[in-house]
Coordinates of C-alpha atoms and ligand atoms in Angstrom, one line a residue:
X1 CA 0.0 0.0 0.0
X2 CA 1.1 3.5 -0.8
X3 CA 1.6 6.0 2.1
X4 CA 0.3 9.5 1.3
X5 CA 1.8 12.8 2.4
X6 CA 1.4 16.4 1.8
X7 CA 5.1 17.0 1.8
X8 CA 8.1 14.7 1.5
X9 CA 11.6 15.8 2.3
X10 CA 14.3 13.8 0.6
X11 CA 17.4 13.9 2.9
X12 CA 17.6 14.2 6.7
X13 CA 20.9 15.9 7.1
X14 CA 21.0 19.4 8.5
X15 CA 19.1 21.0 5.6
X16 CA 16.3 18.4 5.6
X17 CA 15.9 18.7 9.4
X18 CA 15.8 22.5 9.3
X19 CA 13.1 22.3 6.7
X20 CA 11.1 19.8 8.8
X21 CA 11.4 22.1 11.8
X22 CA 10.1 25.0 9.8
X23 CA 7.2 23.0 8.4
X24 CA 6.2 21.8 11.8
X25 CA 6.5 25.2 13.4
X26 CA 4.6 27.0 10.6
X27 CA 1.8 24.4 10.2
X28 CA -1.6 25.8 11.4
X29 CA -3.5 22.5 10.9
X30 CA -3.1 18.9 10.1
X31 CA -0.3 18.2 7.6
X32 CA 1.5 15.0 6.9
X33 CA 5.2 15.2 6.3
X34 CA 7.6 12.4 5.4
X35 CA 11.4 12.8 6.0
X36 CA 13.4 10.2 4.0
X37 CA 16.9 9.5 5.4
X38 CA 18.7 6.2 5.2
X39 CA 21.3 7.1 7.9
X40 CA 20.6 5.8 11.4
X41 CA 20.5 9.3 13.0
X42 CA 18.9 12.5 11.6
X43 CA 20.6 15.9 11.3
X44 CA 24.1 14.5 10.9
X45 CA 24.8 14.2 7.2
X46 CA 28.4 14.6 6.3
X47 CA 29.3 17.6 8.5
X48 CA 27.8 16.6 11.9
X49 CA 28.2 12.8 11.9
X50 CA 31.7 13.1 13.4
X51 CA 31.9 11.8 17.0
X52 CA 35.3 13.4 17.5
X53 CA 35.6 16.3 19.9
X54 CA 38.5 17.9 17.9
X55 CA 36.2 18.6 14.9
X56 CA 34.8 22.0 15.5
X57 CA 32.1 24.1 13.8
X58 CA 33.7 26.6 11.4
X59 CA 31.0 29.2 12.2
X60 CA 30.9 30.8 15.7
X61 CA 28.2 29.5 18.1
X62 CA 26.4 32.8 18.0
X63 CA 25.7 32.5 14.3
X64 CA 24.6 28.8 14.2
X65 CA 20.9 29.1 15.2
X66 CA 18.6 26.8 13.4
X67 CA 15.9 29.5 13.5
X68 CA 16.1 32.7 11.6
X69 CA 13.5 34.2 13.9
X70 CA 15.6 33.4 17.0
X71 CA 19.2 34.2 16.0
X72 CA 20.7 33.2 19.4
X73 CA 18.9 29.9 19.7
X74 CA 22.0 27.7 19.4
X75 CA 23.8 29.9 21.8
X76 CA 20.9 29.6 24.3
X77 CA 20.9 25.8 23.9
X78 CA 24.7 25.4 24.3
X79 CA 24.7 27.6 27.4
X80 CA 22.5 25.1 29.2
X81 CA 24.8 22.2 28.4
X82 CA 27.1 20.7 31.0
X83 CA 30.5 22.5 31.1
X84 CA 29.2 25.8 29.6
X85 CA 27.1 27.2 32.5
X86 CA 30.0 29.3 33.9
X87 CA 31.3 30.6 30.6
X88 CA 30.6 34.3 29.9
X89 CA 27.9 34.5 27.2
X90 CA 30.0 36.7 24.9
X91 CA 32.9 34.2 24.9
X92 CA 30.5 31.3 24.3
X93 CA 29.0 33.2 21.3
X94 CA 32.4 33.9 19.8
X95 CA 33.6 30.3 20.3
X96 CA 33.4 27.2 18.1
X97 CA 31.5 24.2 19.4
X98 CA 32.2 20.6 18.5
X99 CA 30.3 19.7 15.4
X100 CA 28.7 16.6 17.1
X101 CA 26.9 18.9 19.5
X102 CA 25.2 20.6 16.6
X103 CA 23.5 17.4 15.5
X104 CA 22.1 16.9 19.1
X105 CA 20.8 20.5 19.0
X106 CA 19.0 20.0 15.7
X107 CA 17.5 16.7 16.8
X108 CA 16.3 18.3 20.1
X109 CA 14.7 21.2 18.2
X110 CA 13.0 18.7 15.8
X111 CA 11.6 16.7 18.7
X112 CA 10.2 19.9 20.3
X113 CA 8.7 21.1 17.0
X114 CA 7.0 17.6 16.5
X115 CA 5.6 17.7 20.0
X116 CA 4.1 21.2 19.6
X117 CA 2.8 21.0 16.0
X118 CA -0.6 20.0 14.7
X119 CA 1.4 18.5 11.8
X120 CA 2.7 14.9 11.8
X121 CA 6.2 13.9 10.7
X122 CA 7.1 10.3 9.8
X123 CA 10.7 9.3 9.3
X124 CA 11.2 6.9 6.4
X125 CA 14.5 5.1 6.8
X126 CA 15.3 4.5 3.2
X127 CA 17.1 6.2 0.3
X128 CA 14.8 7.6 -2.4
X129 CA 15.8 6.0 -5.6
X130 CA 13.3 7.5 -8.0
X131 CA 10.7 10.4 -8.1
X132 CA 7.9 9.8 -10.6
X133 CA 5.3 12.3 -11.7
X134 CA 1.9 11.1 -10.5
X135 CA -1.6 12.5 -10.4
X136 CA -1.5 15.7 -8.3
X137 CA 2.1 15.2 -7.2
X138 CA 4.9 12.7 -7.0
X139 CA 5.5 9.0 -6.2
X140 CA 8.7 8.3 -4.5
X141 CA 10.3 4.9 -4.7
X142 CA 12.4 4.4 -1.5
X143 CA 13.6 0.8 -0.7
X144 CA 10.5 -1.3 -0.2
X145 CA 8.3 1.7 0.2
X146 CA 6.3 3.7 -2.3
X147 CA 5.3 7.1 -1.1
X148 CA 2.8 9.6 -2.6
X149 CA 3.5 13.2 -1.9
X150 CA 1.8 16.4 -3.2
X151 CA 5.1 18.3 -2.9
X152 CA 8.7 17.2 -2.6
X153 CA 11.7 19.1 -1.2
X154 CA 15.1 17.8 -2.2
X155 CA 17.7 18.2 0.5
X156 CA 20.1 15.6 -0.7
X157 CA 23.2 17.6 0.3
X158 CA 26.9 17.2 -0.2
X159 CA 28.6 14.6 -2.4
X160 CA 32.3 13.7 -1.9
X161 CA 34.6 14.1 -4.9
X162 CA 36.3 10.9 -6.0
X163 CA 40.1 11.1 -6.0
X164 CA 40.8 12.7 -9.4
X165 CA 43.7 10.6 -10.5
X166 CA 44.5 7.6 -12.7
X167 CA 44.8 4.4 -10.7
X168 CA 42.6 5.4 -7.8
X169 CA 39.9 2.9 -8.9
X170 CA 42.2 0.1 -7.8
X171 CA 42.7 1.6 -4.3
X172 CA 40.5 0.6 -1.5
X173 CA 40.2 1.1 2.3
X174 CA 42.4 1.2 4.3
X175 CA 44.9 2.3 1.7
X176 CA 42.6 5.0 0.4
X177 CA 40.4 6.7 3.1
X178 CA 37.8 9.4 2.6
X179 CA 38.4 12.4 4.9
X180 CA 34.7 12.2 5.8
X181 CA 35.2 8.6 7.0
X182 CA 36.0 9.8 10.5
X183 CA 36.4 6.3 11.9
X184 CA 38.7 5.3 9.0
X185 CA 41.0 8.3 9.7
X186 CA 41.0 7.5 13.5
X187 CA 42.1 3.9 12.7
X188 CA 45.4 5.1 11.0
X189 CA 48.3 3.7 13.0
X190 CA 50.6 6.1 14.9
X191 CA 53.7 5.4 12.8
X192 CA 52.0 5.2 9.4
X193 CA 53.0 7.6 6.6
X194 CA 50.0 9.5 5.1
X195 CA 49.4 11.7 2.1
X196 CA 46.3 13.9 2.4
X197 CA 45.2 15.1 -1.1
X198 CA 43.4 18.4 -0.8
X199 CA 44.3 21.1 1.7
X200 CA 41.0 22.6 2.7
X201 CA 38.8 22.2 5.8
X202 CA 38.5 18.4 5.5
X203 CA 42.3 18.1 5.5
X204 CA 42.3 20.1 8.8
X205 CA 39.8 17.6 10.2
X206 CA 42.0 14.6 9.3
X207 CA 45.2 16.2 10.6
X208 CA 43.5 17.1 13.9
X209 CA 42.4 13.5 14.4
X210 CA 45.9 12.2 13.6
X211 CA 47.3 14.6 16.1
X212 CA 44.7 13.7 18.8
X213 CA 45.7 10.0 18.4
X214 CA 49.4 10.8 18.9
X215 CA 50.3 10.2 15.3
X216 CA 54.1 10.3 14.8
X217 CA 54.6 9.4 11.1
X218 CA 55.3 11.7 8.2
X219 CA 52.3 13.5 6.7
X220 CA 52.3 14.9 3.2
X221 CA 49.7 17.5 2.1
X222 CA 49.2 17.8 -1.6
X223 CA 47.1 20.2 -3.6
X224 CA 47.4 22.1 -6.9
X225 CA 47.4 25.5 -5.2
X226 CA 49.0 24.6 -1.9
X227 CA 46.7 27.0 -0.1
X228 CA 46.0 26.2 3.6
X229 CA 42.9 27.2 5.5
X230 CA 42.9 30.6 7.2
X231 CA 41.5 31.4 10.6
X232 CA 38.7 33.5 11.9
X233 CA 39.7 36.7 13.6
X234 CA 39.8 36.3 17.4
X235 CA 36.8 38.6 17.9
X236 CA 33.9 39.3 15.6
X237 CA 34.9 42.0 13.2
X238 CA 32.7 43.7 10.6
X239 CA 33.6 46.4 8.1
X240 CA 30.3 48.3 8.5
X241 CA 31.3 51.1 6.1
X242 CA 32.0 48.9 3.1
X243 CA 29.3 49.6 0.4
X244 CA 29.0 46.2 -1.0
X245 CA 26.5 47.2 -3.7
X246 CA 29.2 49.2 -5.4
X247 CA 30.7 45.8 -6.4
X248 CA 27.7 44.7 -8.4
X249 CA 28.7 46.7 -11.5
X250 CA 32.2 45.2 -11.6
X251 CA 33.5 42.1 -13.2
X252 CA 35.5 39.4 -11.3
X253 CA 38.9 40.9 -11.6
X254 CA 37.8 44.4 -10.7
X255 CA 35.8 43.1 -7.8
X256 CA 38.7 41.3 -6.4
X257 CA 40.9 44.4 -6.8
X258 CA 38.3 46.5 -5.0
X259 CA 38.1 43.9 -2.2
X260 CA 41.8 43.8 -1.8
X261 CA 42.0 47.6 -1.7
X262 CA 39.3 47.6 1.0
X263 CA 41.2 45.1 3.0
X264 CA 44.3 47.3 2.8
X265 CA 42.2 50.3 4.0
X266 CA 40.6 48.3 6.8
X267 CA 44.0 47.1 7.9
X268 CA 45.2 50.7 8.2
X269 CA 42.2 51.3 10.6
X270 CA 43.1 48.3 12.6
X271 CA 40.4 46.1 11.2
X272 CA 41.4 42.6 10.2
X273 CA 40.7 41.3 6.6
X274 CA 38.1 38.9 8.1
X275 CA 36.0 42.0 8.9
X276 CA 35.7 42.7 5.1
X277 CA 34.8 39.1 4.4
X278 CA 32.2 39.2 7.1
X279 CA 30.6 42.2 5.5
X280 CA 30.5 40.5 2.2
X281 CA 29.0 37.2 3.7
X282 CA 25.3 38.0 3.6
X283 CA 25.6 39.4 0.1
X284 CA 27.2 36.3 -1.4
X285 CA 24.1 35.3 -3.4
X286 CA 23.5 38.8 -4.8
X287 CA 27.2 39.2 -5.6
X288 CA 27.2 35.9 -7.5
X289 CA 24.0 36.7 -9.4
X290 CA 25.1 40.1 -10.4
X291 CA 28.1 38.6 -12.3
X292 CA 27.4 37.7 -15.9
X293 CA 27.9 34.1 -16.8
X294 CA 31.3 34.6 -18.4
X295 CA 32.5 36.4 -15.3
X296 CA 31.2 33.6 -13.1
X297 CA 33.2 31.2 -15.2
X298 CA 36.3 33.4 -14.7
X299 CA 35.7 33.3 -11.0
X300 CA 35.4 29.6 -10.9
X301 CA 38.5 29.1 -13.0
X302 CA 40.9 31.6 -11.5
X303 CA 39.6 32.9 -8.1
X304 CA 37.7 30.1 -6.4
X305 CA 40.5 28.6 -4.3
X306 CA 41.7 31.9 -3.0
X307 CA 38.1 32.9 -2.3
X308 CA 37.4 29.7 -0.5
X309 CA 40.2 29.9 2.0
X310 CA 39.3 33.5 2.9
X311 CA 35.5 32.7 3.1
X312 CA 35.5 29.3 4.7
X313 CA 37.7 29.8 7.7
X314 CA 38.7 27.6 10.7
X315 CA 38.5 28.3 14.4
X316 CA 41.7 30.1 15.6
X317 CA 42.5 27.0 17.8
X318 CA 42.4 24.8 14.8
X319 CA 44.8 26.9 12.9
X320 CA 47.1 27.0 16.0
X321 CA 47.0 23.2 16.1
X322 CA 47.9 23.0 12.4
X323 CA 50.8 25.4 12.9
X324 CA 52.1 23.3 15.8
X325 CA 52.1 20.3 13.5
X326 CA 53.9 22.2 10.8
X327 CA 56.5 23.3 13.3
X328 CA 57.1 19.7 14.4
X329 CA 58.8 19.1 11.0
X330 CA 56.6 16.1 10.2
X331 CA 54.3 18.0 7.8
X332 CA 55.3 18.5 4.2
X333 CA 53.3 20.7 1.9
X334 CA 53.5 20.0 -1.8
X335 CA 52.1 22.3 -4.5
X336 CA 51.6 19.7 -7.2
X337 CA 49.0 18.0 -9.3
X338 CA 48.4 14.4 -8.6
X339 CA 48.8 12.2 -11.7
X340 CA 48.9 8.6 -10.7
X341 CA 48.2 6.3 -7.8
X342 CA 49.6 2.8 -7.8
X343 CA 48.5 0.3 -5.1
X344 CA 51.4 -1.9 -3.9
X345 CA 51.4 -4.7 -1.4
X346 CA 52.4 -2.6 1.5
X347 CA 52.0 1.0 0.4
X348 CA 50.7 3.3 -2.2
X349 CA 52.9 5.1 -4.7
X350 CA 51.7 8.5 -5.8
X351 CA 53.1 10.4 -8.7
X352 CA 52.5 14.2 -9.0
X353 CA 53.8 17.0 -11.1
X354 CA 54.9 20.2 -9.3
X355 CA 54.3 23.7 -10.4
X356 CA 57.9 24.0 -11.8
X357 CA 57.6 20.8 -13.8
X358 CA 59.3 18.3 -11.5
X359 CA 58.0 14.8 -10.8
X360 CA 57.2 14.1 -7.2
X361 CA 57.0 10.5 -6.1
X362 CA 55.6 9.6 -2.6
X363 CA 55.4 6.2 -1.0
X364 CA 52.9 6.2 1.8
X365 CA 50.8 3.8 3.9
X366 CA 47.6 5.7 3.4
X367 CA 46.1 8.2 1.0
X368 CA 43.4 10.4 2.4
X369 CA 41.0 11.9 -0.1
X370 CA 40.2 15.4 1.2
X371 CA 39.3 16.9 -2.1
X372 CA 36.0 18.2 -0.8
X373 CA 32.6 18.6 -2.4
X374 CA 31.7 17.4 -5.8
X375 CA 29.7 20.2 -7.3
X376 CA 29.1 18.8 -10.8
X377 CA 25.7 17.1 -10.5
X378 CA 26.4 14.6 -13.2
X379 CA 29.5 13.3 -11.3
X380 CA 27.7 13.0 -8.0
X381 CA 26.8 9.3 -8.5
X382 CA 23.4 9.9 -6.8
X383 CA 20.9 7.6 -8.6
X384 CA 18.0 9.8 -7.6
X385 CA 19.6 12.8 -9.2
X386 CA 20.6 10.8 -12.3
X387 CA 17.0 9.7 -12.8
X388 CA 15.6 13.2 -12.3
X389 CA 18.0 14.5 -15.0
X390 CA 17.3 11.5 -17.3
X391 CA 13.5 11.9 -17.0
X392 CA 13.6 15.6 -17.6
X393 CA 12.4 16.7 -14.2
X394 CA 15.7 18.5 -13.6
X395 CA 18.6 20.0 -15.4
X396 CA 22.1 20.9 -14.4
X397 CA 22.6 24.3 -12.8
X398 CA 24.7 27.1 -14.2
X399 CA 28.2 25.9 -15.2
X400 CA 27.1 22.3 -14.7
X401 CA 27.1 22.7 -10.9
X402 CA 24.1 21.8 -8.8
X403 CA 20.6 21.7 -10.2
X404 CA 19.0 24.6 -12.1
X405 CA 16.4 26.3 -9.9
X406 CA 14.6 29.6 -9.8
X407 CA 15.3 32.2 -7.0
X408 CA 13.1 30.3 -4.6
X409 CA 14.5 26.8 -5.2
X410 CA 11.8 25.6 -7.6
X411 CA 13.6 23.0 -9.8
X412 CA 13.6 23.8 -13.5
X413 CA 12.6 20.9 -15.7
X414 CA 14.3 20.1 -19.0
X415 CA 12.3 22.8 -20.7
X416 CA 13.4 25.2 -17.9
X417 CA 9.9 25.5 -16.4
X418 CA 9.9 26.0 -12.6
X419 CA 8.1 23.3 -10.7
X420 CA 6.4 24.7 -7.6
X421 CA 5.9 21.2 -6.2
X422 CA 9.5 20.1 -6.5
X423 CA 12.0 22.4 -4.7
X424 CA 15.6 22.1 -3.6
X425 CA 17.6 23.5 -0.7
X426 CA 21.2 23.4 0.2
X427 CA 24.3 22.8 -1.9
X428 CA 22.3 21.7 -5.0
X429 CA 21.4 25.4 -5.4
X430 CA 25.0 26.3 -5.9
X431 CA 25.0 27.2 -9.6
X432 CA 22.2 29.6 -9.0
X433 CA 23.2 31.0 -5.6
X434 CA 26.8 30.1 -4.9
X435 CA 26.5 31.0 -1.2
X436 CA 24.2 28.1 -0.2
X437 CA 26.1 25.5 1.8
X438 CA 26.3 26.6 5.4
X439 CA 23.6 26.8 8.1
X440 CA 23.1 30.6 7.9
X441 CA 21.8 30.1 4.3
X442 CA 20.1 26.8 4.9
X443 CA 17.9 28.1 7.7
X444 CA 16.7 31.0 5.5
X445 CA 16.0 28.7 2.6
X446 CA 14.1 26.3 4.9
X447 CA 12.0 29.0 6.4
X448 CA 11.2 30.5 3.0
X449 CA 10.1 27.2 1.4
X450 CA 7.9 26.4 4.4
X451 CA 6.3 29.8 4.3
X452 CA 5.7 29.6 0.6
X453 CA 4.1 26.2 0.7
X454 CA 2.0 26.7 3.9
X455 CA 0.8 30.3 3.5
X456 CA -2.3 30.6 1.4
X457 CA -1.4 32.7 -1.7
X458 CA -4.0 35.4 -1.0
X459 CA -3.2 35.8 2.7
X460 CA 0.6 36.0 2.2
X461 CA 1.9 39.1 3.9
X462 CA 5.5 38.7 2.8
X463 CA 8.3 38.0 5.2
X464 CA 7.2 38.1 8.8
X465 CA 8.8 40.9 10.7
X466 CA 11.3 38.8 12.7
X467 CA 12.6 37.1 9.6
X468 CA 12.8 40.3 7.7
X469 CA 14.9 41.8 10.5
X470 CA 17.1 38.7 10.6
X471 CA 17.6 38.8 6.8
X472 CA 18.6 42.5 7.0
X473 CA 21.2 42.0 9.8
X474 CA 24.8 41.0 9.2
X475 CA 25.7 37.3 8.9
X476 CA 24.6 35.0 11.6
Ligands
LIG1 C1 33.2 18.5 6.9 C2 32.2 19.7 6.9 C3 32.1 20.6 7.9 C4 31.1 21.6 7.9 N1 31.0 22.5 8.9 C5 30.1 23.5 8.9 C6 30.0 24.4 10.0 O1 30.7 24.3 10.9 N2 29.0 25.3 9.9 C7 28.1 25.4 8.8 O2 27.3 26.3 8.8 N3 28.3 24.6 7.8 C8 29.2 23.6 7.8 N4 29.4 22.8 6.7 C9 28.5 23.0 5.6 C10 27.4 21.9 5.6 O3 27.3 21.6 4.2 C11 26.1 22.3 6.1 O4 26.2 22.9 7.4 C12 25.1 21.1 6.3 O5 25.7 20.1 7.0 C13 24.6 20.6 5.0 O6 23.5 19.8 5.2 P1 22.7 19.1 4.1 O7 21.6 18.4 4.7 O8 22.5 20.1 3.0 O9 23.7 18.0 3.5 P2 24.3 16.7 4.0 O10 25.0 16.9 5.3 O11 25.2 16.1 2.9 O12 23.1 15.7 4.2 C14 22.3 15.2 3.1 C15 21.5 14.0 3.6 O13 20.7 13.6 2.5 C16 20.7 12.2 2.5 N5 20.4 11.8 1.1 C17 21.1 12.0 0.0 N6 20.5 11.4 -1.0 C18 19.3 10.9 -0.6 C19 18.3 10.1 -1.2 N7 18.3 9.8 -2.5 N8 17.3 9.7 -0.4 C20 17.3 10.0 1.0 N9 18.2 10.7 1.6 C21 19.3 11.1 0.8 C22 22.1 11.8 3.0 O14 22.0 10.5 3.6 C23 22.4 12.9 4.0 O15 22.1 12.5 5.3 C24 30.3 21.8 6.7 C25 30.4 20.8 5.7 C26 31.3 19.8 5.7 C27 31.4 18.9 4.6

């Protein structure tokens, strides 16, 4: 028999749970919601499934609320947790909590929303394999279940990039370990030699786990650009006077020049560069959309890495730990492009080409794939997305990244018609929005989709006052 729902959410990571919380909170009468998630625990997904205390949020506590209408909600929650009661509120707000705490927080808020709502939420513990158009909505095939839903919200989240190198297909765990396989990284022996491919935030996670486990072997870090994560400024800084709208008329190069000039100016007034980035943060989507397609391509080709390390920063204590490892002499940073990986009996041999044309050969016990998110939807190897594309219910987003959607997350079909009953939130909006991966954006998207779907069209007053205020304030 087919179960019937008003709304089905596909994906129960942070984005799907934020959407479920909003639907439950905004429902004014009976509403049946299905949340499809194959993982054993909700709200974890890739980012918050780590059980390791050294893996911290990369956004300060004071900005991680699940609720746009209550910007300090995560701070309030954390303040009641054991160990935090005596901490001054300001220090707690500016600090970086363990990521595992964040999943607990989201689950607690979900439970409370379920208890207080006239709506009903059923968790379906299966992966959605297909979405088929049916009378008045959709049929979802999920394991043994068939679910009918009038509307579907895709919150399928982040996909890992496969190691982009010849020979990697022959490598398997434990020789090749994904940086998001937190237990796999923790199982690396203390004397083992390791090469981490990719030098972003997931590399930092892997290094911190090695350090926490007393690792003493050699560690090679390898990436094409050799750029390491940068840290947040110790205190919140915001360049209030920067007129961000003035950037909209500029192309990529001129924008970056203007931002660098602003950073120099800010520095002369004692404001760290992070203050300029924080000022840009809530304007990420508008800045991206105001770039013509050719300029977006230029950004992706030439500026993305440098942008990422300035925009996605680590907690100061994480950077201090990385520095200590570097100073120990066991960390070797290589600016090189990985060409080949050969699996041997007892080790892996990696061949890479350095920027100055030399060949670099590394023999290591383990290779860690920390190359980050796969943005190209056709390379994500998600059967559901493949079928949506194949059957014309979706098409790739701008530059082939994410799925094409309108400004409110309505998926565009193959004829580029927006579908009101099939929406997307989270990183799959990246081609359209660029700034769409972290909680400050996810909670706004979740709130907006719930409001759009649940408010009768004639009675819609626009953004409620609290949300409007939150949207207008600096990044949270
Ligand atoms: C290592 C890491 C650390 C991060 N740290 C932070 C941070 O500190 N602060 C911050 O704001 N952001 C952070 N982020 C950004 C992060 O992307 C978001 O905060 C958030 O976790 C994204 O949630 P999501 O639900 O969109 O995606 P995901 O976490 O990827 O969850 C997607 C879920 O969808 C499910 N799913 C996929 N396909 C299907 C299907 N066909 N059927 C059913 N279910 C499906 C998956 O099982 C998964 O549980 C981090 C990201 C990473 C990778």
